[in-house]
mmCIF file with all atom_site columns, C-alpha atoms (C1' of nucleotides) in Angstrom:
data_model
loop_
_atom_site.group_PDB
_atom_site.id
_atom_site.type_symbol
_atom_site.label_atom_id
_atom_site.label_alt_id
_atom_site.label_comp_id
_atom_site.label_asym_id
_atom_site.label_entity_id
_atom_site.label_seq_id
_atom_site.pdbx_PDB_ins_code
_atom_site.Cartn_x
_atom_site.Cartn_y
_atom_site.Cartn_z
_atom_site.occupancy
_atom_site.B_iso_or_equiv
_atom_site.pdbx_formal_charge
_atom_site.auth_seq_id
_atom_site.auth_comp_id
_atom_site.auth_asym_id
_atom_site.auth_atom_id
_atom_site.pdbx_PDB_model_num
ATOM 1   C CA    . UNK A 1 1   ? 27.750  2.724   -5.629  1.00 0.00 ? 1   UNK A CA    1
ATOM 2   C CA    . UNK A 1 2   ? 26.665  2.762   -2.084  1.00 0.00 ? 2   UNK A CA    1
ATOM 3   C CA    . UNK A 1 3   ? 23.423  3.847   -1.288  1.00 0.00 ? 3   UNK A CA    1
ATOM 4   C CA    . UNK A 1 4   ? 23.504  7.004   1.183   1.00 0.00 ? 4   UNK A CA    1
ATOM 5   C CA    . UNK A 1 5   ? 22.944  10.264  0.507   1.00 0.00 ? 5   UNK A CA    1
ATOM 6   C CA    . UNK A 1 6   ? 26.531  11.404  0.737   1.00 0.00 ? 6   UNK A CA    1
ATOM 7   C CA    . UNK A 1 7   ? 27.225  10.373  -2.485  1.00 0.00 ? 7   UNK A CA    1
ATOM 8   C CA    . UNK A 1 8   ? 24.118  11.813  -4.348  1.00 0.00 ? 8   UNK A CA    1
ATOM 9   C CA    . UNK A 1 9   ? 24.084  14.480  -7.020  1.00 0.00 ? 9   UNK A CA    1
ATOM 10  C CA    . UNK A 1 10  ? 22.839  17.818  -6.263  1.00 0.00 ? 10  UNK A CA    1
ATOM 11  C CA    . UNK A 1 11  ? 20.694  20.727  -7.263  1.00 0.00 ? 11  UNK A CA    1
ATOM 12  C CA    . UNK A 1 12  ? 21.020  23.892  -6.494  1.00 0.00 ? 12  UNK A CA    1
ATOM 13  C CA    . UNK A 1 13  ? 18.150  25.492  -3.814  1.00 0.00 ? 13  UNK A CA    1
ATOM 14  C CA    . UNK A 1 14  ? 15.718  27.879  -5.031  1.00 0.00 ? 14  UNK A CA    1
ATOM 15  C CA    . UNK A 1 15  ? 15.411  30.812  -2.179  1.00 0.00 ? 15  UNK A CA    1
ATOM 16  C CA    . UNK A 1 16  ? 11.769  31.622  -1.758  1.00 0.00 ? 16  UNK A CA    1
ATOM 17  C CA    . UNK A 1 17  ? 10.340  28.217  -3.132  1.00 0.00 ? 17  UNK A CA    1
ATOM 18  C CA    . UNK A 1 18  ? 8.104   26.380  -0.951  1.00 0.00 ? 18  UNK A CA    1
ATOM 19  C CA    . UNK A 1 19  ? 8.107   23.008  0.319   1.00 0.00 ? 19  UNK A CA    1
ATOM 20  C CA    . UNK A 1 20  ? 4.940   22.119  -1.435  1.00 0.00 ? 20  UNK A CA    1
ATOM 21  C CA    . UNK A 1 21  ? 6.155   19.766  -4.262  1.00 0.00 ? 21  UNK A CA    1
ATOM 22  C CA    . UNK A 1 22  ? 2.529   20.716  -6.043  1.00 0.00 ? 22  UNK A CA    1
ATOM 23  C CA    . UNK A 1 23  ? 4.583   23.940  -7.195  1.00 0.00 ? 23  UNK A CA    1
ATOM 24  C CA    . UNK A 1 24  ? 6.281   22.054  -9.735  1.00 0.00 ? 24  UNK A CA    1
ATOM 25  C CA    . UNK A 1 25  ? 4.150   20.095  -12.300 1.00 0.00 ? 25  UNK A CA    1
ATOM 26  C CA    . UNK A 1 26  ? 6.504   17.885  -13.732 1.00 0.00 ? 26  UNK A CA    1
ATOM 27  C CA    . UNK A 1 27  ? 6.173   15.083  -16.794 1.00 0.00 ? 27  UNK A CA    1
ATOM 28  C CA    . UNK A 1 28  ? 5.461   11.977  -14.906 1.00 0.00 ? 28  UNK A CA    1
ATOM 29  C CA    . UNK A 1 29  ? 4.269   11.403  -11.354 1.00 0.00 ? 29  UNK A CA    1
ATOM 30  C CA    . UNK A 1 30  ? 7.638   11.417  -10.393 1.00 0.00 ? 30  UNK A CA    1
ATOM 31  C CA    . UNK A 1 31  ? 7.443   15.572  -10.658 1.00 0.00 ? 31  UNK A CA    1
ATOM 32  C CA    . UNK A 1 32  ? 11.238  16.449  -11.406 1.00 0.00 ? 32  UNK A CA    1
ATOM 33  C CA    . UNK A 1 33  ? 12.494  19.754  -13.804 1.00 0.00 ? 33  UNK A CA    1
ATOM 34  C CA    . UNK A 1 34  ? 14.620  22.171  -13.471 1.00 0.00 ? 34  UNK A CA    1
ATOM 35  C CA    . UNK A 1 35  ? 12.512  24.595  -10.994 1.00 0.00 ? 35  UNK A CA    1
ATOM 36  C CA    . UNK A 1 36  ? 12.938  21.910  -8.655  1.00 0.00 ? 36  UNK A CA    1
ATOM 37  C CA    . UNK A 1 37  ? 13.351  23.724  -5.054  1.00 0.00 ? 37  UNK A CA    1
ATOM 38  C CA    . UNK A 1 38  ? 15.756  21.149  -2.976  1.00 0.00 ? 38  UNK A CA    1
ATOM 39  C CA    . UNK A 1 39  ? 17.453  17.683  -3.566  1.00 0.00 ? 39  UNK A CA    1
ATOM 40  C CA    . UNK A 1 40  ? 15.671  15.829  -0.912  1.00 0.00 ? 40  UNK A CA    1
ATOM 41  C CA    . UNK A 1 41  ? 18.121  13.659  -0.464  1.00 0.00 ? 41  UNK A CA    1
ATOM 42  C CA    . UNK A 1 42  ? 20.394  15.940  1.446   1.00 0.00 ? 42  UNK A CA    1
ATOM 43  C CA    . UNK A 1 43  ? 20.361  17.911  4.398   1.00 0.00 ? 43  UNK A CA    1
ATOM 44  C CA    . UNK A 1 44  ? 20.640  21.923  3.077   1.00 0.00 ? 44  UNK A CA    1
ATOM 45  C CA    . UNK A 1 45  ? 23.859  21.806  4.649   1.00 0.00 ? 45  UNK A CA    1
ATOM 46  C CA    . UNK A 1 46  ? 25.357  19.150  2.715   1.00 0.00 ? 46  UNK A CA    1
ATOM 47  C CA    . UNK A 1 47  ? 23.770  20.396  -0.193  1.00 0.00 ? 47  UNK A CA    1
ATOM 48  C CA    . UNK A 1 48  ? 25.767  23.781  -0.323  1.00 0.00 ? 48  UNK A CA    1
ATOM 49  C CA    . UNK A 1 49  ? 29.212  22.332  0.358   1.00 0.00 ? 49  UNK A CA    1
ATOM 50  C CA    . UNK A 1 50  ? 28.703  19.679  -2.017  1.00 0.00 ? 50  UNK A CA    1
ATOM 51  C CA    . UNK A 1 51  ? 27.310  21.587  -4.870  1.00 0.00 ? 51  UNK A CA    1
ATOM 52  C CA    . UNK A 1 52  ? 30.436  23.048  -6.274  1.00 0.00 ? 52  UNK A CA    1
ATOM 53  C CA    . UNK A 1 53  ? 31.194  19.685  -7.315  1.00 0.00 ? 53  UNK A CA    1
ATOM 54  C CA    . UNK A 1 54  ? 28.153  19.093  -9.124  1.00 0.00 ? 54  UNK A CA    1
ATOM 55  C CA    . UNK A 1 55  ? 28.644  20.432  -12.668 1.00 0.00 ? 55  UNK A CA    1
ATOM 56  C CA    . UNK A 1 56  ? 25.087  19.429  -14.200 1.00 0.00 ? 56  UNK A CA    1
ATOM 57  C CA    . UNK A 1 57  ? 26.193  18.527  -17.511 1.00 0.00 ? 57  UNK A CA    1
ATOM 58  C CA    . UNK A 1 58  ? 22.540  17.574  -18.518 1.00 0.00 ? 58  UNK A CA    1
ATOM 59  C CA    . UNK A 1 59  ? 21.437  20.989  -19.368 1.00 0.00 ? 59  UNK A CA    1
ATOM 60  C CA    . UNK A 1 60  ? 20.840  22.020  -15.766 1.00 0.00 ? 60  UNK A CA    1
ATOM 61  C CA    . UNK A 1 61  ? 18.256  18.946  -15.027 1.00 0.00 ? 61  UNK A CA    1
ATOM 62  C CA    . UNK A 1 62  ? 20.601  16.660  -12.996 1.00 0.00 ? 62  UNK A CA    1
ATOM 63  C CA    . UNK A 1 63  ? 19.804  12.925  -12.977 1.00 0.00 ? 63  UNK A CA    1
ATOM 64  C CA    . UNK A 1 64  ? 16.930  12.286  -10.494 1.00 0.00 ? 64  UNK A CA    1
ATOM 65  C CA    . UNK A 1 65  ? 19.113  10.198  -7.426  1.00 0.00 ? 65  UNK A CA    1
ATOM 66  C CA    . UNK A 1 66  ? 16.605  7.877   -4.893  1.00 0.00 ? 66  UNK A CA    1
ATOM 67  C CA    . UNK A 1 67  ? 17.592  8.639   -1.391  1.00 0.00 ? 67  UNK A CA    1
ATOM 68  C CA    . UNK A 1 68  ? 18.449  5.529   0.687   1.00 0.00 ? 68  UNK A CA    1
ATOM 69  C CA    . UNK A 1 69  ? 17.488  6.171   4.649   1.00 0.00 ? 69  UNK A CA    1
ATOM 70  C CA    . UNK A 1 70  ? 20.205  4.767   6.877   1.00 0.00 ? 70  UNK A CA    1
ATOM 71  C CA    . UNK A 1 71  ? 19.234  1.805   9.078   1.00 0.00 ? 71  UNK A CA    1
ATOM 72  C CA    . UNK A 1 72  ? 19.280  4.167   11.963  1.00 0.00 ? 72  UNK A CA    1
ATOM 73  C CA    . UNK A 1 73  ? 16.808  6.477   9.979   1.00 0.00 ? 73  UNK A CA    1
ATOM 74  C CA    . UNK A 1 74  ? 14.532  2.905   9.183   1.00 0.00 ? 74  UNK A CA    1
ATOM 75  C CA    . UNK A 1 75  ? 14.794  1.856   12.514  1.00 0.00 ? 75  UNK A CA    1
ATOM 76  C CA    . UNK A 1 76  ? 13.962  5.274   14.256  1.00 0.00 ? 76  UNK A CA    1
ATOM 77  C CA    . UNK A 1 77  ? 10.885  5.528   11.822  1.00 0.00 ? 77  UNK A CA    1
ATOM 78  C CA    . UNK A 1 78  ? 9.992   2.237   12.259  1.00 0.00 ? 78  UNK A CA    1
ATOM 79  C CA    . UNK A 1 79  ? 9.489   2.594   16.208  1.00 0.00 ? 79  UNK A CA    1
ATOM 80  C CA    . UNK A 1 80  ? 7.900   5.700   15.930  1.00 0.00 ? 80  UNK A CA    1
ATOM 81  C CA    . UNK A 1 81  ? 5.131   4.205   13.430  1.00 0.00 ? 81  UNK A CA    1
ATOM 82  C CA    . UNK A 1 82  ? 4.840   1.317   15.986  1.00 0.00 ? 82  UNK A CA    1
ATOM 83  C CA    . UNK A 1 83  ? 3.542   3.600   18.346  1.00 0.00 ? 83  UNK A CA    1
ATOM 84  C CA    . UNK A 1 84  ? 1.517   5.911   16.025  1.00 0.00 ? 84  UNK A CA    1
ATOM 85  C CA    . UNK A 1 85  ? 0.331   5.639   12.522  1.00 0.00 ? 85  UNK A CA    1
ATOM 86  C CA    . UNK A 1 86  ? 0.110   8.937   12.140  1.00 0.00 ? 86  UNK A CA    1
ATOM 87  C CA    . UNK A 1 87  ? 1.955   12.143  13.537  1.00 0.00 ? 87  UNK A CA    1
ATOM 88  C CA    . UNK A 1 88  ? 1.243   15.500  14.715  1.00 0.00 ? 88  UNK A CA    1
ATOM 89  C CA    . UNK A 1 89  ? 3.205   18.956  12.892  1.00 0.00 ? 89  UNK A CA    1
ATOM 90  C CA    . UNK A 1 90  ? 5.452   18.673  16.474  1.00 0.00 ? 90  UNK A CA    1
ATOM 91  C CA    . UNK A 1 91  ? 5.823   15.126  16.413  1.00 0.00 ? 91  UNK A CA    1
ATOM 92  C CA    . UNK A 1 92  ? 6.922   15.394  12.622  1.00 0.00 ? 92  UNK A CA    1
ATOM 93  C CA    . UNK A 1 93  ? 9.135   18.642  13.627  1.00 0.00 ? 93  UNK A CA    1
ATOM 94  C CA    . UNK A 1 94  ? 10.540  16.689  16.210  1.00 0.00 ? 94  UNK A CA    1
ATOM 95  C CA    . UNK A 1 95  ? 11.132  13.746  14.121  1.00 0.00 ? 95  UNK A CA    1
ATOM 96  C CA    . UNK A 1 96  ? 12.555  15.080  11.353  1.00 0.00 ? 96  UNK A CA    1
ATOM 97  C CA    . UNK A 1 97  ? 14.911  16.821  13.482  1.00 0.00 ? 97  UNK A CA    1
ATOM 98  C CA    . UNK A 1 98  ? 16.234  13.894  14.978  1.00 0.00 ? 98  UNK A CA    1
ATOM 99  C CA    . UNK A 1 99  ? 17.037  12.110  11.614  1.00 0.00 ? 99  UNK A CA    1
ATOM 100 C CA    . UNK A 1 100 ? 18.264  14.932  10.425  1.00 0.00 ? 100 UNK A CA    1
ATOM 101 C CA    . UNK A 1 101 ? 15.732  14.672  7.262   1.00 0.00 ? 101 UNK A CA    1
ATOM 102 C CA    . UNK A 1 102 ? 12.940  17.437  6.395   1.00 0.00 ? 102 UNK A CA    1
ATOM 103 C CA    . UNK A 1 103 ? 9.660   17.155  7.875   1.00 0.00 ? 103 UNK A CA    1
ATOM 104 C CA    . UNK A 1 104 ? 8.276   16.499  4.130   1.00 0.00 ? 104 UNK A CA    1
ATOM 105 C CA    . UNK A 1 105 ? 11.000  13.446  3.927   1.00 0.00 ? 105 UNK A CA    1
ATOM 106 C CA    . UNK A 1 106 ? 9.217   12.318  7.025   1.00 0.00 ? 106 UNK A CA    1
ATOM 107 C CA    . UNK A 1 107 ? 5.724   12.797  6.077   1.00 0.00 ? 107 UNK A CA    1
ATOM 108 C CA    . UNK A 1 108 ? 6.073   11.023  2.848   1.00 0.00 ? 108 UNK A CA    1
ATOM 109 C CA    . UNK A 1 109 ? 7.646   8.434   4.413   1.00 0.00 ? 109 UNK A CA    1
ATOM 110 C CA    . UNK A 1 110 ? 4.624   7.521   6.803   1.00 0.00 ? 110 UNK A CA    1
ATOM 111 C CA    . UNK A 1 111 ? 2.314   8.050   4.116   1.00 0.00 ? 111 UNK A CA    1
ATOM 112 C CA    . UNK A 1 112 ? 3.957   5.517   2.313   1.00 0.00 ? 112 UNK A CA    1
ATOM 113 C CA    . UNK A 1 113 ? 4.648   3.257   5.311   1.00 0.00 ? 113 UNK A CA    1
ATOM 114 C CA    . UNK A 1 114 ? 0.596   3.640   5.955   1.00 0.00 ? 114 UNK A CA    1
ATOM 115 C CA    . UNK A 1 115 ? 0.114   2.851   2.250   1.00 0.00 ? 115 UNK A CA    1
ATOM 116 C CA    . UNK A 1 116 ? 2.371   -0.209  2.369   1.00 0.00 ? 116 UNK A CA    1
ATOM 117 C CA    . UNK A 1 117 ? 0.349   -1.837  5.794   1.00 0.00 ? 117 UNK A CA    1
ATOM 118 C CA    . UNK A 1 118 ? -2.559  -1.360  4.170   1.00 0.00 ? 118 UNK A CA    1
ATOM 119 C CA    . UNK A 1 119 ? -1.634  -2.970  1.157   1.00 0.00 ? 119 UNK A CA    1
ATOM 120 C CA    . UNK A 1 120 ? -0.018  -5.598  3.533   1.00 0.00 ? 120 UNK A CA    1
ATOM 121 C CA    . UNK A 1 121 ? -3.274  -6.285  5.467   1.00 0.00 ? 121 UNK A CA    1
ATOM 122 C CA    . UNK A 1 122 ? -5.480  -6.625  2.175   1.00 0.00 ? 122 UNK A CA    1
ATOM 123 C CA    . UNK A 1 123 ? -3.065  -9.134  1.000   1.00 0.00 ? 123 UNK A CA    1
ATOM 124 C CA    . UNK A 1 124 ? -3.872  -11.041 4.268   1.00 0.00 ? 124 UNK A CA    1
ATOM 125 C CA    . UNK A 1 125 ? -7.632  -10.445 3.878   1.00 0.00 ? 125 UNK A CA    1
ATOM 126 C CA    . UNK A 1 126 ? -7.248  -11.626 0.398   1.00 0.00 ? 126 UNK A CA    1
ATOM 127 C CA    . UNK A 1 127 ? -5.496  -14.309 1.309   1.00 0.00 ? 127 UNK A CA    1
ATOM 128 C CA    . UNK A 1 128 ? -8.065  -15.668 4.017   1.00 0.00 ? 128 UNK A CA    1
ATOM 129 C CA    . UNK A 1 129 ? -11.521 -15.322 1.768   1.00 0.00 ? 129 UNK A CA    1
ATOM 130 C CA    . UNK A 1 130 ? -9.349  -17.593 -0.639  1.00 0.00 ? 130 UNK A CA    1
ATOM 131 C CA    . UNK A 1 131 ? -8.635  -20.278 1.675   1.00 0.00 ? 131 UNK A CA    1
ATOM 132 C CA    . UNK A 1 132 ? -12.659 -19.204 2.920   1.00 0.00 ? 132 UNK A CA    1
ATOM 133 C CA    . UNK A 1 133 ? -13.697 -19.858 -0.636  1.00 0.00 ? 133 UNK A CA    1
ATOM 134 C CA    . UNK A 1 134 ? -12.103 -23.231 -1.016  1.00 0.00 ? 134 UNK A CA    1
ATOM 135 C CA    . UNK A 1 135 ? -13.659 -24.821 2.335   1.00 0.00 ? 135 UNK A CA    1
ATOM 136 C CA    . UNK A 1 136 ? -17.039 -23.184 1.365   1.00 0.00 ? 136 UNK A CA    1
ATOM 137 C CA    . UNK A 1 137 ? -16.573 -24.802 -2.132  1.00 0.00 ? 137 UNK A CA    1
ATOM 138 C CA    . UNK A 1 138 ? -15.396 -27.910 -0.389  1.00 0.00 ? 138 UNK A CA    1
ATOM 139 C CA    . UNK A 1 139 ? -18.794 -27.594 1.789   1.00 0.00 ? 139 UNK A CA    1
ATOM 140 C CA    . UNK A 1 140 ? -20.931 -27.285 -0.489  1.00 0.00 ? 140 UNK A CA    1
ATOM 141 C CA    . UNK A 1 141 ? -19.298 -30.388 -2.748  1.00 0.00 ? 141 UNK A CA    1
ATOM 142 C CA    . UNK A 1 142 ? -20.030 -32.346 0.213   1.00 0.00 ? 142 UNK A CA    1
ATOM 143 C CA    . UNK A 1 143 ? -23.384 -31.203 0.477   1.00 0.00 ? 143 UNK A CA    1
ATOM 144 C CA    . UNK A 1 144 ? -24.676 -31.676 -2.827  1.00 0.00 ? 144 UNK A CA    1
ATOM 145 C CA    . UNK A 1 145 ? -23.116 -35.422 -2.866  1.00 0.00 ? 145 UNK A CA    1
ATOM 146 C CA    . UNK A 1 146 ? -25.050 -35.898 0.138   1.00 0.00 ? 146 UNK A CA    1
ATOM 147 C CA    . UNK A 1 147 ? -28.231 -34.636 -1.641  1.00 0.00 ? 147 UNK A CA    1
ATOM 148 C CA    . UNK A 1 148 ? -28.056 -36.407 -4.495  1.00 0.00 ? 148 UNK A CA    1
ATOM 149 C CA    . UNK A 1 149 ? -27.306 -39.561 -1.836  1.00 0.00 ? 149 UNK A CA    1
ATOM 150 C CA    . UNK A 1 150 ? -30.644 -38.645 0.148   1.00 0.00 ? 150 UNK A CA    1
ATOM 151 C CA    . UNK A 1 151 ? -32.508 -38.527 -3.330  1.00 0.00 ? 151 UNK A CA    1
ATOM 152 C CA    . UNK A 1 152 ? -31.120 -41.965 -4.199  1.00 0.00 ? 152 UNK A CA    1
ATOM 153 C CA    . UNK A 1 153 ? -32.312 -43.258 -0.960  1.00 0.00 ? 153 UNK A CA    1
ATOM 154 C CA    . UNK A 1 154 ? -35.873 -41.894 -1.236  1.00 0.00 ? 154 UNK A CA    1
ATOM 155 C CA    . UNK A 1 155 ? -35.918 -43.333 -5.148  1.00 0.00 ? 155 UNK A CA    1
ATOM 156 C CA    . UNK A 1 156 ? -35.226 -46.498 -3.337  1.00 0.00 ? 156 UNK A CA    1
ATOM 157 C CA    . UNK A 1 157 ? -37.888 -46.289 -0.929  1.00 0.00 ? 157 UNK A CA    1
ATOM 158 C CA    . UNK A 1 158 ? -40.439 -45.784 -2.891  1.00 0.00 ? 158 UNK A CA    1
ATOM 159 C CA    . UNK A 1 159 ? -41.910 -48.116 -4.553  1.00 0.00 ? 159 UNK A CA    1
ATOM 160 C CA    . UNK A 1 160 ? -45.006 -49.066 -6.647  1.00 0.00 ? 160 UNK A CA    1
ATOM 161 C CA    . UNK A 1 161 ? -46.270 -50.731 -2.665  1.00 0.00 ? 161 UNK A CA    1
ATOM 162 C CA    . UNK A 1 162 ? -45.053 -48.246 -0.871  1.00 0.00 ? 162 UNK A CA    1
ATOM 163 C CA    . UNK A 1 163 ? -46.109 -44.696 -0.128  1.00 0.00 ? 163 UNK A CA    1
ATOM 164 C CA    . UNK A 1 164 ? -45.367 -41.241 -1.008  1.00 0.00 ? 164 UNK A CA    1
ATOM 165 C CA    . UNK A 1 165 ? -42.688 -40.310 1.166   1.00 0.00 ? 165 UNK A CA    1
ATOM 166 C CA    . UNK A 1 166 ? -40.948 -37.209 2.196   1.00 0.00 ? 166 UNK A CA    1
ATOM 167 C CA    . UNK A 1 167 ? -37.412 -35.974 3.420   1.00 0.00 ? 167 UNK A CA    1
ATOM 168 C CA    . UNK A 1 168 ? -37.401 -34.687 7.284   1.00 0.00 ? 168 UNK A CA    1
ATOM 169 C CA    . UNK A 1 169 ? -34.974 -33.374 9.324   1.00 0.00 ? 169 UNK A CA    1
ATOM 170 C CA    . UNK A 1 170 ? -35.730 -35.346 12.723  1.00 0.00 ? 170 UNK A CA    1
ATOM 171 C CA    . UNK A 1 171 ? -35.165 -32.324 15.391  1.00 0.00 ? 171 UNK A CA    1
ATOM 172 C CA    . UNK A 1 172 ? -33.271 -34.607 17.758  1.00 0.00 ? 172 UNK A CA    1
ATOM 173 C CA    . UNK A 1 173 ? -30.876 -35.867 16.189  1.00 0.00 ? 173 UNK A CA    1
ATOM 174 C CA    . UNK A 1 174 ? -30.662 -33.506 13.162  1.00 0.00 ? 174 UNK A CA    1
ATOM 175 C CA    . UNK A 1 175 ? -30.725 -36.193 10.927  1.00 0.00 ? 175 UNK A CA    1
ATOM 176 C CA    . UNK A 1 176 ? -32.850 -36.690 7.597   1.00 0.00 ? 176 UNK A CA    1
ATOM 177 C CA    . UNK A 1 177 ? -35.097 -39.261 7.567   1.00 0.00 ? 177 UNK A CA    1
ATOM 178 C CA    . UNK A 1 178 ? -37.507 -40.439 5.508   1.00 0.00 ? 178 UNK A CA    1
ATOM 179 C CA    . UNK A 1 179 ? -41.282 -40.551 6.111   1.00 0.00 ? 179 UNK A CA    1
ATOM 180 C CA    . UNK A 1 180 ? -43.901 -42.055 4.516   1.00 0.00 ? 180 UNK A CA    1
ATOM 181 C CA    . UNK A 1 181 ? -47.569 -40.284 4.280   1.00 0.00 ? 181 UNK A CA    1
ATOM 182 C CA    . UNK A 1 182 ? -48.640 -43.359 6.315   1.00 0.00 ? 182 UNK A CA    1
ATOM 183 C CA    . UNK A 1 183 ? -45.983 -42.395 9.241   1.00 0.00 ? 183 UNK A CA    1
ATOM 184 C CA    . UNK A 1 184 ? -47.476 -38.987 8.825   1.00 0.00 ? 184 UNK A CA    1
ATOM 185 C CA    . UNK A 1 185 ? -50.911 -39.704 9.395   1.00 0.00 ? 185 UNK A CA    1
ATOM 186 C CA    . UNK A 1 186 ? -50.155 -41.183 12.581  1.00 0.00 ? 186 UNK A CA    1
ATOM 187 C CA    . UNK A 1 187 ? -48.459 -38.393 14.121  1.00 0.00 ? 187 UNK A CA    1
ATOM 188 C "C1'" . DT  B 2 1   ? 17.622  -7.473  -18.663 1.00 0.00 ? 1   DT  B "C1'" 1
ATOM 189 C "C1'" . DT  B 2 2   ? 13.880  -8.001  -15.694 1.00 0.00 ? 2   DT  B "C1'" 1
ATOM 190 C "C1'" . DC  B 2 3   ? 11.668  -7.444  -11.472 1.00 0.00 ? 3   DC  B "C1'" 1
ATOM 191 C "C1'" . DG  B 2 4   ? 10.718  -5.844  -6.774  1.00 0.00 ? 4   DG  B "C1'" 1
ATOM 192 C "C1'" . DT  B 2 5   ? 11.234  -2.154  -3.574  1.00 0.00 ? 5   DT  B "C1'" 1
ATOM 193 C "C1'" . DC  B 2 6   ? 10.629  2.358   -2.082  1.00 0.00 ? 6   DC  B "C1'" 1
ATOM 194 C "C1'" . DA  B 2 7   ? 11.303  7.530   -1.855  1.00 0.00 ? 7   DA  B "C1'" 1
ATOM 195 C "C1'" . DA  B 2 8   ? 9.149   11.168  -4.081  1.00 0.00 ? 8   DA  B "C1'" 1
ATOM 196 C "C1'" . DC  B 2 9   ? 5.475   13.110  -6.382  1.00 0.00 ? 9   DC  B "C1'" 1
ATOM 197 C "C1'" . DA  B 2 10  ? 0.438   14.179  -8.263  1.00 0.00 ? 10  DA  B "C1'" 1
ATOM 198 C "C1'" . DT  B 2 11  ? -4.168  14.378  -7.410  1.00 0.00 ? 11  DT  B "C1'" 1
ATOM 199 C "C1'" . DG  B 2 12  ? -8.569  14.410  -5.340  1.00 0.00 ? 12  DG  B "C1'" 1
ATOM 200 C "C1'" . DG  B 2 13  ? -11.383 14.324  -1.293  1.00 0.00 ? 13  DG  B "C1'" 1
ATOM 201 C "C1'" . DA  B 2 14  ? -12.337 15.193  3.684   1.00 0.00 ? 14  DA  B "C1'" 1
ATOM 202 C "C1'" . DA  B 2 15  ? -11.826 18.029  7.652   1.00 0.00 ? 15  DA  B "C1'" 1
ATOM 203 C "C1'" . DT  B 2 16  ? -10.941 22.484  9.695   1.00 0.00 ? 16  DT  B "C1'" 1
ATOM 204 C "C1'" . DA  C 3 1   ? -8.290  28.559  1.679   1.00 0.00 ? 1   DA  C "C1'" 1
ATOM 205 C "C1'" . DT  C 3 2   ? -5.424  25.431  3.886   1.00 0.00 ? 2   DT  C "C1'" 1
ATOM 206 C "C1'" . DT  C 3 3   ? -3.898  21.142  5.640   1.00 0.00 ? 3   DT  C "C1'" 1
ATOM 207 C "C1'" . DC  C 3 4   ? -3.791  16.340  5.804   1.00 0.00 ? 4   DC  C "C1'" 1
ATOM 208 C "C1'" . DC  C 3 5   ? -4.419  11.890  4.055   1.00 0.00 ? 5   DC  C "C1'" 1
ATOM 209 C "C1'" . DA  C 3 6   ? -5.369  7.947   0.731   1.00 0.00 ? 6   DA  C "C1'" 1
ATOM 210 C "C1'" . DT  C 3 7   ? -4.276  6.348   -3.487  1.00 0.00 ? 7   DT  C "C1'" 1
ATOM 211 C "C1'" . DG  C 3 8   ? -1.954  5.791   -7.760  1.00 0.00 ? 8   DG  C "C1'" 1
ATOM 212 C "C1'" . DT  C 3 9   ? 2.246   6.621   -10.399 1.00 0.00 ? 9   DT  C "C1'" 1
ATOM 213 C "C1'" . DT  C 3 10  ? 7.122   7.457   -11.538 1.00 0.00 ? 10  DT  C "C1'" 1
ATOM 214 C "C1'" . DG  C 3 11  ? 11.817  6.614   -11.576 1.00 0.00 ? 11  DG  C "C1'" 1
ATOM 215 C "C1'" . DA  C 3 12  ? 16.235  5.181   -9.195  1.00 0.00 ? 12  DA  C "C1'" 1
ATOM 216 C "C1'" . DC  C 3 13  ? 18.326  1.409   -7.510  1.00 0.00 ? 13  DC  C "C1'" 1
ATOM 217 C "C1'" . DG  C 3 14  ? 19.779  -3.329  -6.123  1.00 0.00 ? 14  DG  C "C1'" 1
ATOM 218 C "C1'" . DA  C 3 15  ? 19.289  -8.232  -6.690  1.00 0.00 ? 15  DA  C "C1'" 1
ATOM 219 C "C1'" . DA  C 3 16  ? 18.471  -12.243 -9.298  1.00 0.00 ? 16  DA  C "C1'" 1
#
DNA sequence: TTCGTCAACATGGAAT
DNA sequence: ATTCCATGTTGACGAA
């Protein structure tokens, strides 16, 4: 079955009912019962010249139908959330009057689009403090190999002739070095 | 059949 | 009180 909204089943619209889908507590997040006020997946028009062929043979709750936007719809959507994430009542009027969909249709849809670059973006972020992770843990691999190197070295320049020495980071060259408490007492 | 996508919805909090 | 938004969930649908 193709996926527009020509082909979708219908329900019948509720005068009076208001476009706040709160109204209508429904089992499951996906709020759908009888009382509900308009198929969203049609334009009111559509919906009263098609509903005469709807005959709701599931005791008056017809099957819940996912609404498909058009690749005009996607693409008209798509530029205007390029511009701005977020819309104004006129700009969501104005909108939804172009794509022939209800400003609720469009609403939702930004709120998801918002949801779904957000999501996209912590997936990146998430992505990046892994790969951050890994050359840290790399670092610090290093790092401790070169410790346990520099404690080698001092083991092996010490000796029962020798004296104390300690590890110093020589401020020109940023290199450890050892010195001895001889060397020291010179400086 | 399973899984991913996405429109629609529910809810709670912030702003007015 | 109302509106808007972020977030989480549901269910329809198509693809694998």
């Amino acid at each position: 079955m193709p996926e527009n909204s020509t082909c979708l089943e219908l329900t019948i619209s509720i005068p009076g009912s208001s476009s706040n889908s709160s109204s209508f507590p429904s089992p499951g997040g996906g709020g759908y019962n009888m009382m509900r006020e308009l198929d969203i997946n049609l334009v009111p028009s559509i919906q009263v010249s098609n509903n005469n062929n709807n005959n709701n043979n599931n005791n008056g709750v017809p099957p819940r139908k996912k609404l498909r936007l058009t690749k005009q719809q996607s693409f008209l959507l798509e530029e205007s959330f390029r511009q701005n994430h977020t819309l104004n009542p006129k700009e969501k009027e104005a909108l939804a009057m172009q794509l022939k969909l209800r400003t609720r249709q469009v609403e939702v849809w930004f709120q998801n689009r918002r949801a779904r670059s957000k999501l996209k973006q912590t997936e990146m972020e998430c992505e990046y403090l892994k790969r951050w992770f890994g050359s840290l843990t790399e670092q610090n691999r290093r790092l401790k190999k070169e410790v346990e190197e520099l404690r080698a070295m001092k083991v092996g320049v010490l000796s029962p002739h020798t004296c104390p020495s300690t590890l110093t980071m020589c401020p020109h060259c940023e290199r450890v070095t050892t010195t001895t408490i001889r060397d020291e007492s010179r400086i």
